[in-house]
CSV table of C-alpha atoms in Angstrom, one decimal:
chain,number,residue,atom,x,y,z
A,1480,MET,CA,0.0,0.0,0.0
A,1481,SER,CA,1.4,3.3,-1.0
A,1482,THR,CA,1.5,6.2,1.5
A,1483,SER,CA,2.0,8.9,-1.2
A,1484,GLN,CA,-1.0,10.9,-2.4
A,1485,PRO,CA,-2.3,9.8,-5.8
A,1486,ASN,CA,-2.6,13.4,-6.9
A,1487,ALA,CA,0.7,14.5,-5.5
A,1488,ILE,CA,2.7,16.9,-7.7
A,1489,ALA,CA,6.3,17.6,-7.6
A,1490,PRO,CA,7.2,21.1,-6.5
A,1491,THR,CA,8.7,23.5,-9.0
A,1492,ILE,CA,11.2,26.4,-8.7
A,1493,THR,CA,9.9,29.1,-11.0
A,1494,SER,CA,12.4,31.8,-10.2
A,1495,VAL,CA,15.7,32.6,-8.5
A,1496,LYS,CA,16.2,36.3,-7.9
A,1497,GLY,CA,19.1,38.2,-6.3
A,1498,ALA,CA,18.7,40.8,-3.6
A,1499,ASN,CA,18.4,43.4,-6.4
A,1500,GLY,CA,15.2,41.6,-7.6
A,1501,VAL,CA,16.8,40.6,-10.9
A,1502,GLU,CA,16.2,37.0,-12.2
A,1503,ILE,CA,19.3,34.8,-12.2
A,1504,ALA,CA,19.0,32.5,-15.2
A,1505,ASN,CA,19.5,28.7,-14.7
A,1506,GLY,CA,23.2,28.0,-15.0
A,1507,ALA,CA,24.2,31.7,-14.8
A,1508,LYS,CA,27.0,33.4,-12.9
A,1509,THR,CA,26.1,36.0,-10.3
A,1510,THR,CA,27.8,38.0,-7.6
A,1511,GLU,CA,24.6,37.8,-5.4
A,1512,THR,CA,25.2,36.0,-2.1
A,1513,SER,CA,21.5,36.2,-1.1
A,1514,VAL,CA,18.7,34.9,-3.4
A,1515,THR,CA,15.0,34.4,-3.1
A,1516,LEU,CA,13.5,31.3,-4.6
A,1517,ALA,CA,9.9,31.2,-5.7
A,1518,GLY,CA,7.9,28.2,-6.9
A,1519,ASN,CA,4.7,26.1,-6.9
A,1520,ALA,CA,3.7,23.0,-5.0
A,1521,GLN,CA,0.6,21.3,-3.7
A,1522,PRO,CA,-1.4,23.9,-1.8
A,1523,ALA,CA,-1.4,24.0,2.0
A,1524,GLN,CA,1.6,21.7,2.2
A,1525,GLN,CA,5.3,22.3,3.1
A,1526,VAL,CA,8.3,22.1,0.9
A,1527,GLU,CA,11.9,21.6,2.1
A,1528,VAL,CA,14.6,23.6,0.3
A,1529,PHE,CA,18.0,22.1,-0.4
A,1530,ASP,CA,21.2,23.7,-1.6
A,1531,ASN,CA,23.7,21.2,-3.0
A,1532,ASN,CA,21.8,18.4,-1.2
A,1533,LEU,CA,22.0,20.2,2.2
A,1534,ALA,CA,18.6,21.0,3.8
A,1535,LYS,CA,18.2,24.7,4.3
A,1536,GLY,CA,14.8,24.9,5.7
A,1537,LYS,CA,11.1,24.3,5.2
A,1538,VAL,CA,8.4,26.7,3.9
A,1539,ALA,CA,4.7,26.6,3.9
A,1540,VAL,CA,2.9,26.6,0.5
A,1541,ASP,CA,0.0,29.1,0.4
A,1542,PRO,CA,-3.6,28.1,-0.5
A,1543,THR,CA,-2.9,29.0,-4.2
A,1544,GLY,CA,0.1,26.7,-4.4
A,1545,ASN,CA,2.9,29.4,-4.2
A,1546,TRP,CA,5.9,29.5,-2.0
A,1547,THR,CA,9.1,31.7,-1.5
A,1548,PHE,CA,12.3,31.0,0.4
A,1549,SER,CA,15.4,33.1,1.0
A,1550,LEU,CA,18.9,31.7,0.9
A,1551,THR,CA,21.5,34.0,2.4
A,1552,SER,CA,25.3,34.0,3.0
A,1553,LEU,CA,25.9,31.9,-0.1
A,1554,SER,CA,29.5,30.9,-0.7
A,1555,VAL,CA,31.4,31.3,-3.9
A,1556,GLY,CA,30.9,28.3,-6.2
A,1557,LEU,CA,28.2,26.2,-7.8
A,1558,HIS,CA,24.7,26.0,-6.1
A,1559,SER,CA,22.1,23.5,-7.1
A,1560,VAL,CA,18.8,24.2,-5.4
A,1561,THR,CA,15.8,21.8,-5.2
A,1562,ALA,CA,12.5,21.7,-3.4
A,1563,LYS,CA,11.1,18.6,-1.9
A,1564,ALA,CA,7.4,18.0,-1.1
A,1565,ALA,CA,6.2,16.3,2.1
A,1566,GLY,CA,5.4,13.2,0.0
A,1567,GLY,CA,8.9,13.0,-1.3
A,1568,GLU,CA,8.5,14.5,-4.8
A,1569,VAL,CA,11.5,16.6,-5.8
A,1570,SER,CA,11.7,19.6,-8.2
A,1571,GLN,CA,14.1,19.8,-11.1
A,1572,PRO,CA,17.3,21.5,-9.9
A,1573,ARG,CA,18.0,25.2,-10.5
A,1574,THR,CA,21.7,25.9,-10.7
A,1575,PHE,CA,23.7,29.1,-10.5
A,1576,ILE,CA,27.3,30.0,-9.8
A,1577,VAL,CA,28.3,32.6,-7.2
A,1578,VAL,CA,31.5,34.4,-8.3
A,1579,PRO,CA,33.6,36.9,-6.3
A,1580,ASN,CA,32.4,40.5,-6.5
A,1581,LYS,CA,35.4,42.3,-8.0
């Protein structure tokens, strides 16, 4: 017997924006060390956010299926962020590379 919901949907990450509000494209380089993730998931659930497979925290999904989460103090290097639903479904990764601010 499966414990997952039959209508469960994997969360998505729809945007990654720097502190300046500008979208960071998937795979792009940025000097931003703080970003805000936005996405969609099953309404009224929680998603857990991961950066390079390390759990960074959980966020509630609003009744319309939207969520946002801030990542701060990001180190220089590659970041691959994912969102995981309570039922275990995982989003496609969004990647970006933090480079030194010269």
